[in-house]
Each structure stands twice: as C-alpha cells, then as structure tokens.
Coordinates of C-alpha atoms and ligand atoms in Angstrom, one line a residue:
M22 CA 2.5 26.4 12.6
K23 CA 4.2 28.4 15.2
G24 CA 2.4 29.5 18.4
F25 CA 3.0 30.6 22.0
A26 CA 2.0 28.1 24.3
M27 CA 2.3 27.3 28.0
L28 CA 5.0 24.1 27.8
K29 CA 3.7 23.1 30.9
L30 CA 2.5 25.0 34.6
N31 CA 5.0 28.1 35.3
N32 CA 6.0 27.7 31.9
V33 CA 6.1 28.7 28.8
G34 CA 7.5 28.9 25.3
W35 CA 7.1 29.0 21.2
V36 CA 5.8 25.3 19.8
E37 CA 6.0 23.7 16.2
K38 CA 2.9 22.2 15.6
E39 CA 0.4 20.8 12.0
A40 CA -2.2 23.5 11.5
P41 CA -5.5 23.3 12.5
K42 CA -8.3 22.1 10.1
A43 CA -12.0 23.1 10.0
G44 CA -14.9 20.3 9.8
P45 CA -17.8 21.6 8.1
V46 CA -19.6 23.9 10.4
D47 CA -15.9 25.7 11.7
A48 CA -13.3 27.8 10.5
I49 CA -9.5 28.6 10.3
V50 CA -8.8 32.1 11.4
R51 CA -5.2 34.3 10.5
P52 CA -4.9 36.8 13.4
L53 CA -4.3 40.2 12.5
A54 CA -4.4 41.5 16.4
I55 CA -4.4 39.7 19.1
S56 CA -4.0 40.7 23.3
P57 CA -3.0 39.0 26.2
C58 CA -5.3 38.7 28.9
T59 CA -4.8 38.4 33.1
S60 CA -6.4 35.3 32.6
D61 CA -3.7 34.3 31.0
I62 CA -1.1 34.6 33.8
H63 CA -4.0 32.8 36.5
T64 CA -3.6 30.1 33.7
V65 CA 0.0 29.9 33.5
W66 CA 1.6 31.4 36.9
E67 CA -1.2 29.7 39.9
G68 CA -2.4 27.1 38.0
A69 CA -6.3 28.2 38.0
I70 CA -7.4 25.3 35.9
G71 CA -4.5 23.3 36.3
E72 CA -1.9 21.6 34.4
R73 CA -2.3 21.9 30.6
T74 CA 0.7 20.9 28.4
D75 CA 2.0 22.5 25.5
M76 CA -1.2 24.6 25.1
I77 CA -1.4 27.8 22.7
L78 CA -2.2 30.3 24.4
G79 CA -4.4 33.6 24.0
H80 CA -7.9 33.6 23.4
E81 CA -8.5 37.6 22.1
A82 CA -8.1 37.9 18.6
V83 CA -9.0 39.6 15.4
G84 CA -8.3 38.1 12.1
E85 CA -8.9 37.2 8.6
V86 CA -10.9 33.6 7.7
V87 CA -9.4 31.4 5.6
E88 CA -11.0 28.5 5.6
V89 CA -14.1 27.4 6.4
G90 CA -15.7 24.2 6.7
S91 CA -18.5 23.2 4.0
L92 CA -21.5 24.1 6.0
V93 CA -20.2 27.4 6.8
K94 CA -23.2 30.2 5.3
D95 CA -22.0 33.2 6.2
F96 CA -18.7 33.5 6.7
K97 CA -16.0 33.1 3.3
P98 CA -11.9 33.3 3.3
G99 CA -10.7 37.0 3.1
D100 CA -13.1 38.1 5.8
R101 CA -11.9 40.1 8.3
V102 CA -13.8 39.1 12.1
I103 CA -13.9 39.6 15.5
V104 CA -13.7 36.7 17.1
P105 CA -15.2 36.2 20.8
A106 CA -12.8 34.7 23.9
I107 CA -15.7 32.2 24.4
T108 CA -16.8 29.8 21.4
P109 CA -19.8 28.2 22.4
D110 CA -21.6 25.3 21.2
W111 CA -25.0 26.3 20.4
E112 CA -26.9 23.3 20.4
A113 CA -25.5 22.2 24.5
V114 CA -28.9 22.3 26.5
E115 CA -27.0 24.8 28.3
S116 CA -27.4 27.4 26.0
Q117 CA -30.8 26.7 25.8
M118 CA -31.0 27.4 29.2
G119 CA -29.0 31.3 28.8
F120 CA -26.1 29.6 30.0
S121 CA -24.4 29.2 26.5
Q122 CA -20.6 30.1 28.8
H123 CA -21.5 26.2 30.3
S124 CA -22.0 24.5 27.4
G125 CA -20.9 21.0 27.5
G126 CA -20.3 21.6 31.4
M127 CA -19.2 24.4 33.8
L128 CA -17.1 26.9 31.1
S129 CA -16.5 24.8 28.8
G130 CA -18.1 27.7 26.3
W131 CA -14.2 28.9 27.1
K132 CA -11.9 26.4 24.4
F133 CA -9.1 28.9 23.6
S134 CA -6.6 28.3 26.2
N135 CA -8.3 26.7 28.1
Y136 CA -9.7 22.9 26.2
K137 CA -8.2 23.5 22.7
D138 CA -4.9 25.9 20.7
G139 CA -5.3 29.7 21.2
T140 CA -4.7 32.8 19.3
F141 CA -1.1 33.2 19.9
A142 CA -0.5 31.4 16.6
E143 CA 0.2 31.5 12.4
L144 CA -3.7 30.0 12.7
F145 CA -6.6 29.3 14.4
H146 CA -9.5 27.2 14.6
V147 CA -13.0 28.4 15.1
N148 CA -15.7 26.1 16.0
Q149 CA -19.2 26.8 14.9
A150 CA -18.1 29.6 12.6
D151 CA -21.6 31.2 11.8
G152 CA -22.2 31.3 15.5
N153 CA -19.6 32.9 16.6
L154 CA -17.9 34.7 14.3
A155 CA -19.0 38.8 13.3
I156 CA -17.3 40.4 10.7
L157 CA -15.3 43.6 11.4
P158 CA -17.5 46.9 10.6
D159 CA -14.9 48.9 8.5
N160 CA -15.0 51.8 10.9
I161 CA -13.2 50.1 13.3
G162 CA -9.2 49.8 13.8
I163 CA -7.8 45.7 14.6
E164 CA -5.8 47.9 18.0
E165 CA -9.4 48.2 19.6
A166 CA -11.7 45.7 17.3
V167 CA -9.5 43.1 20.1
M168 CA -10.7 44.7 22.8
L169 CA -14.5 43.5 22.1
S170 CA -12.6 39.5 22.3
D171 CA -12.9 39.8 25.6
M172 CA -12.5 43.1 27.9
V173 CA -15.4 44.9 26.9
P174 CA -17.9 42.4 26.9
T175 CA -16.5 41.2 30.3
G176 CA -16.8 44.4 31.9
L177 CA -20.3 44.5 30.3
H178 CA -21.3 41.2 31.5
G179 CA -20.3 42.8 35.5
A180 CA -22.4 45.5 34.7
D181 CA -25.3 43.7 33.4
N182 CA -25.3 40.8 36.0
A183 CA -25.3 43.5 38.8
E184 CA -28.8 44.7 36.8
V185 CA -27.4 48.6 37.0
A186 CA -30.2 51.1 36.6
Y187 CA -30.5 54.7 36.2
G188 CA -28.9 57.3 38.8
E189 CA -27.6 54.1 40.8
T190 CA -24.4 54.5 43.3
V191 CA -21.9 51.8 41.8
A192 CA -18.2 50.1 43.4
V193 CA -15.9 48.8 41.1
I194 CA -13.6 47.1 42.4
G195 CA -10.2 46.3 40.5
I196 CA -9.6 48.7 37.6
G197 CA -7.6 46.6 35.4
P198 CA -8.9 46.7 31.3
V199 CA -11.8 44.1 32.6
G200 CA -12.6 46.9 35.6
L201 CA -12.4 49.8 33.2
M202 CA -14.9 48.0 31.2
A203 CA -17.1 47.4 34.0
V204 CA -17.2 51.8 34.7
A205 CA -17.7 51.9 31.2
G206 CA -20.8 49.8 31.6
A207 CA -22.0 50.9 34.7
N208 CA -21.7 54.1 33.0
L209 CA -23.8 52.9 29.8
R210 CA -26.7 51.5 31.8
G211 CA -27.2 54.8 33.7
A212 CA -25.5 55.1 37.0
G213 CA -25.4 57.9 39.2
R214 CA -22.3 57.9 41.1
I215 CA -19.4 55.2 40.5
F216 CA -16.5 54.5 42.9
A217 CA -13.5 53.1 40.9
V218 CA -11.4 51.7 43.6
G219 CA -7.6 51.3 42.4
S220 CA -4.3 52.9 42.8
R221 CA -2.3 53.4 39.6
Q222 CA -2.6 56.4 38.0
V223 CA -3.0 55.3 34.6
C224 CA -6.3 53.3 35.4
V225 CA -7.2 56.1 37.7
D226 CA -7.6 58.4 34.6
A227 CA -9.5 55.9 32.4
A228 CA -11.7 55.3 34.8
K229 CA -12.3 59.0 34.9
F230 CA -12.6 59.0 31.5
Y231 CA -15.3 56.2 31.4
G232 CA -17.4 57.6 34.2
A233 CA -16.3 57.1 37.6
T234 CA -17.3 60.3 39.5
D235 CA -15.3 58.8 42.8
I236 CA -11.9 57.1 43.2
V237 CA -10.4 55.1 45.9
N238 CA -7.6 54.2 46.9
Y239 CA -7.1 50.4 48.1
K240 CA -3.8 51.1 49.4
D241 CA -5.2 53.9 51.9
G242 CA -6.9 51.5 53.6
S243 CA -10.2 49.4 53.6
I244 CA -12.6 50.2 51.1
A245 CA -15.7 49.3 52.8
Q246 CA -14.8 51.9 55.4
Q247 CA -13.9 54.5 52.9
I248 CA -17.1 54.1 50.5
K249 CA -19.0 54.0 53.5
E250 CA -17.8 57.3 55.2
A251 CA -18.5 58.8 51.3
T252 CA -22.1 57.2 51.5
N253 CA -22.8 58.5 54.9
G254 CA -23.4 54.8 56.4
K255 CA -25.7 53.6 53.2
G256 CA -23.2 52.0 50.9
V257 CA -23.6 51.5 47.4
D258 CA -26.4 49.6 45.4
K259 CA -24.2 47.1 43.1
V260 CA -21.0 46.4 43.0
I261 CA -18.7 44.8 40.6
I262 CA -15.6 42.8 41.4
A263 CA -12.9 42.8 39.0
G264 CA -9.6 42.4 41.0
G265 CA -8.3 41.5 44.3
D266 CA -9.0 37.9 45.4
L267 CA -11.7 36.0 48.0
E268 CA -10.7 38.3 50.6
T269 CA -12.3 41.5 48.5
F270 CA -16.0 39.8 48.5
E271 CA -16.0 40.3 52.3
E272 CA -15.6 44.2 51.6
A273 CA -18.0 43.8 49.2
I274 CA -20.5 42.3 51.5
D275 CA -20.2 45.4 53.8
I276 CA -20.6 48.2 51.8
I277 CA -23.6 46.6 49.4
R278 CA -26.9 47.7 50.9
P279 CA -30.1 45.5 51.7
G280 CA -31.4 43.9 47.9
G281 CA -27.8 44.9 46.4
I282 CA -26.4 43.0 43.9
I283 CA -22.9 41.9 43.5
S284 CA -21.3 40.8 40.8
N285 CA -18.0 39.4 40.2
I286 CA -16.3 39.2 36.7
N287 CA -12.8 38.3 38.6
Y288 CA -10.8 35.2 37.9
L289 CA -10.0 33.7 41.3
G290 CA -6.9 32.3 40.3
S291 CA -6.5 30.8 44.0
G292 CA -7.4 30.0 47.3
D293 CA -10.4 27.5 48.3
Y294 CA -13.0 29.9 49.6
F295 CA -14.8 33.4 50.6
K296 CA -16.2 34.5 53.3
V297 CA -19.5 35.7 53.5
S298 CA -20.5 37.6 57.3
R299 CA -23.1 36.8 59.1
L300 CA -24.3 40.6 59.9
G301 CA -23.7 42.2 56.2
W302 CA -26.1 39.4 54.7
G303 CA -28.7 40.8 56.7
C304 CA -28.3 37.6 59.3
G305 CA -29.4 35.3 55.5
M306 CA -32.6 37.7 55.1
G307 CA -30.3 40.7 53.4
H308 CA -32.0 39.9 49.7
I309 CA -28.4 41.0 48.8
R310 CA -27.9 38.6 45.4
I311 CA -23.8 37.6 44.8
I312 CA -23.3 36.7 41.1
G313 CA -20.3 35.5 39.1
G314 CA -20.2 35.1 35.5
L315 CA -17.9 34.4 33.0
M316 CA -18.5 36.8 29.8
P317 CA -20.5 35.6 27.1
G318 CA -19.6 35.1 23.6
G319 CA -21.4 34.1 20.5
R320 CA -21.6 36.2 17.0
K321 CA -24.8 38.2 18.2
N322 CA -23.5 39.5 21.3
M323 CA -20.3 40.8 19.1
E324 CA -22.6 42.9 16.8
Y325 CA -24.3 44.3 19.1
L326 CA -20.9 44.7 21.2
S327 CA -19.1 46.1 17.8
N328 CA -22.1 48.8 17.3
L329 CA -20.9 50.4 20.3
L330 CA -17.6 51.4 19.0
K331 CA -19.0 52.2 15.3
Y332 CA -20.9 54.4 16.6
K333 CA -19.0 55.8 19.0
K334 CA -20.7 54.9 22.2
L335 CA -17.5 53.3 23.6
D336 CA -14.0 54.4 23.0
V337 CA -11.3 51.6 23.9
S338 CA -8.5 53.7 22.4
P339 CA -7.2 54.8 26.1
L340 CA -6.9 51.2 27.3
L341 CA -4.3 50.6 24.9
T342 CA -1.4 51.3 26.6
H343 CA 1.5 49.4 24.6
K344 CA 1.7 48.2 21.1
F345 CA 3.6 45.7 19.2
D346 CA 4.2 45.1 15.9
G347 CA 4.6 41.0 15.0
L348 CA 3.2 37.7 16.0
D349 CA 7.0 36.9 18.0
K350 CA 6.1 40.3 20.0
I351 CA 3.4 38.3 22.4
E352 CA 5.8 36.7 24.4
P353 CA 6.6 40.7 25.6
A354 CA 3.4 41.5 25.7
L355 CA 2.2 38.5 28.0
M356 CA 5.4 39.5 30.0
L357 CA 4.3 43.0 30.8
M358 CA 0.5 41.7 31.5
K359 CA 2.1 39.5 34.2
D360 CA 4.3 42.2 35.5
K361 CA 1.9 44.8 35.3
P362 CA 4.1 47.3 35.6
R363 CA 2.4 50.7 36.3
D364 CA 1.7 52.7 33.0
L365 CA 0.5 49.5 31.5
I366 CA -3.7 49.1 30.7
K367 CA -3.6 46.9 28.0
P368 CA -1.0 45.7 25.4
V369 CA -2.1 44.9 21.9
V370 CA -0.4 42.9 19.0
R371 CA -0.2 44.0 15.6
I372 CA 0.4 40.9 13.4
Ligands
NAD419 P1 -5.6 43.4 36.0 O1 -5.0 42.9 36.8 O2 -5.3 44.3 35.3 O3 -6.8 44.7 37.1 C1 -6.8 44.0 38.1 C2 -6.5 45.1 38.8 O4 -6.9 45.3 40.3 C3 -5.1 45.8 39.2 O5 -5.1 46.9 38.6 C4 -5.2 45.9 40.3 O6 -3.5 46.1 40.8 C5 -6.3 45.8 41.3 N1 -6.3 45.4 42.5 C6 -5.6 44.1 43.0 N2 -6.2 44.2 44.4 C7 -6.8 44.5 44.8 C8 -7.7 45.1 45.8 N3 -7.7 44.6 46.6 N4 -8.5 45.9 45.5 C9 -9.0 46.6 44.0 N5 -8.2 46.3 43.2 C10 -7.1 45.2 43.2 O7 -6.6 42.3 35.3 P2 -7.9 42.2 34.2 O8 -6.9 42.6 33.0 O9 -8.5 43.9 34.8 O10 -9.0 41.8 34.6 C11 -9.5 41.5 35.6 C12 -10.1 40.4 36.2 O11 -11.0 39.6 35.0 C13 -8.9 39.1 35.8 O12 -9.1 38.1 37.2 C14 -9.2 38.4 34.7 O13 -8.2 36.9 34.7 C15 -10.3 38.3 35.1 N6 -11.1 37.9 33.6 C16 -12.1 37.2 33.7 C17 -13.1 37.4 32.7 C18 -14.9 37.2 32.1 O14 -15.1 36.2 31.8 N7 -14.8 36.6 33.7 C19 -12.8 37.3 31.5 C20 -11.7 38.4 31.3 C21 -10.8 38.5 32.7
ZN420 ZN1 -9.9 36.9 28.7

C-alpha cells in the first residue's frame, strides 16, 4: 500500500509499505476523510519529537473498518468509524490513573505519526479497536467528522483543563482551528467574556461565530497590555494557549488573575524553557496554576463529542476552508498547513 510519510527530518514523500495486519484486539481501517495537523508540521520541520524515518504521517481520520481481530466485540468490517488522534493502551497504569494520553509513558497514547504509521495511507492500524473507535453517526458528514479526531477534543480539552465556569472571562491565545475549538469549548462551558487573540480575518470571523466577544490582534502590540487595558487592569480568570511560542507564557502570566489557570494545548515544537515572572506569579504564592495537556482519545470521548455535532450543539463547518478529493491530495493539503495562507483554517481530504 502507499502512504505519505516523513522520510526524515525536513523531508516528506510517498512510500510503499506492506499492508498492516490486525492483532486480536485491533482493527484495520481504510480512510474516508483525513486532515493534516499543525502537529505534523512541528514533527517534520521542527524536529519536535526527534528523527523519524519513513514514518507515514497523519493522525486525523474517519474511515471504514476493513478487518478486525478475533477478540474485537463491537466493530466489524464495513462500519464507518471516527478514529481519535490519541489511541491509548487502556490497561496501562497511566490510564488507570486518569491520564490515558500517557499510557506507557509521556505522550505514549499518541501513536499515529509518532510511534507508528499514521492515517495518510490506503490502510492504517488501530490498536484496541473496542476502546478506541467510535461509530460515525449517520447525520454527520465525513468532512465534519474528521474534526472530531483532534481539533474538537483538543480545543475542548483546553477549556476543560482551564476549568472554565459560567460568566468567567477567558483569553484564548492563538485562533487557528485548535484555538477556535477552545473558544467554542469556553463558550459551551458558559464563559461570559471571551478574548480571542489572533490576526487573520478568516480566524477572527470564525472566533466571533464560536462566541468570542473581544478580538485582540497580537500584531498591534503586547497581548498583556491590550487585555489589561480592556479589563481595567484586572486581567482574566483563565488563559488558554493554542498558538505562539515559549514567550507566550510570559504574556499569559501577566494577564491571569490570582487563582487563575493557564491551560496550554499548544505543541511546543522548539526551545527549551519558558519564564514565569516572579511578580506575575505572586512571588510564588499567587495560586496560579499552569497546566498543559494532550487531547484525550478513546471511544467514549469520541461518542460524547460526536453528540455535539449530531445534536447541533457545535458546528465545525466554518473550520473547513479547503477541501480536496483523493489520497494523493494529502501532499498539497499538508503544504497548506505548513505555509498557512491567510484564508486557511483547516484543509480536509476526502478519499
Ligand atoms: P495554527 O498554526 O493554525 O494556529 C495557531 C495560530 O496562532 C496561528 O494562526 C498563528 O498565527 C497564531 N499565533 C502565532 N503566534 C502567536 C502569538 N504570539 N499570539 C497569538 N497567536 C499567535 O495551529 P492549530 O492547528 O490551531 O494548532 C495549534 C497548536 O495546537 C499547534 O501547536 C498544534 O501542534 C497543537 N496541537 C495540540 C494538540 C494537543 O493534543 N494538545 C492536538 C492538536 C494540535
Ligand atoms: Zn494533531
């Protein structure tokens, strides 16, 4: 079978590989829709997780099951499924402790395009099918559904980790597709005022659609200064970071109120450390929490999140700015994600 791979750092291309085989609890899936992620860009062009050789990229897909192992109970060939980007080993002790994303070690629940071949292929392998696949509801289109693999769960995880509550003021820094879903998540959780920090018009329009009440352009000067001015110096209850770099944490610390939470979902692709200002952190006594999280995967989460689309609580269609047909189009779609033209939010490829 063919797949689109990271050949080595800074290098991508097509590879031919043996078709994957299902172990007793696994499934083999043929993708129906896939989407490239900014994380693929960090992996290939920033070397964020180190060298990988001929590893098929991609971790966002909906597909059709073509084979299941002998012990799989709830899925069969022909089922149309949502495949989460994170597919934990559910028996691992980290999973038992509530951190299935790290089953087997830091970030180890993230297997596709990290520890094994990903979804940009004619076929791909899913570990623990009963625990990691979810049936695609009939009334959700495949293009929308593929946003359930990663964009929806990641953005909402940012809002969950920030523990956004009714009426709170939240700042979302970075409004690409992940940040936009964080805006939507903050809104669903009942935030009152939502600052969306971004610059591209297509993202600003989408942020307003998802519930942003205030737009801050980080290219107009310090984010902290602009948000402080708009909040009479008080800052915000919660900050969700979904873009920027290590320096973004310094701005976040400057705008968070005592007892607030800074929730990072950005994949920090380069650099070594970030600074926390002593005074901003209340001389170490400000009750400010900083948390960073990988999205939760697994079947139940996919089933719950698909209900948001199925019952029209969340509309992901504004994210889908670029649509392609055919597996071979994953290459231009990935390059769009790398180059980030001004009219792009998220490309999707139908197969
Ligand atoms: P994106 O590049 O489309 O969006 C990020 C946005 O932030 C861009 O529009 C960029 O212009 C903007 N930005 C850059 N510097 C900024 C600054 N200083 N202040 C404010 N905005 C700034 O990326 P995306 O696809 O939305 O993904 C966001 C991040 O989430 C990426 O790092 C991605 O790898 C990561 N990610 C994490 C998870 C997870 O599980 N935690 C899952 C998927 C993606
Ligand atoms: Zn991703």
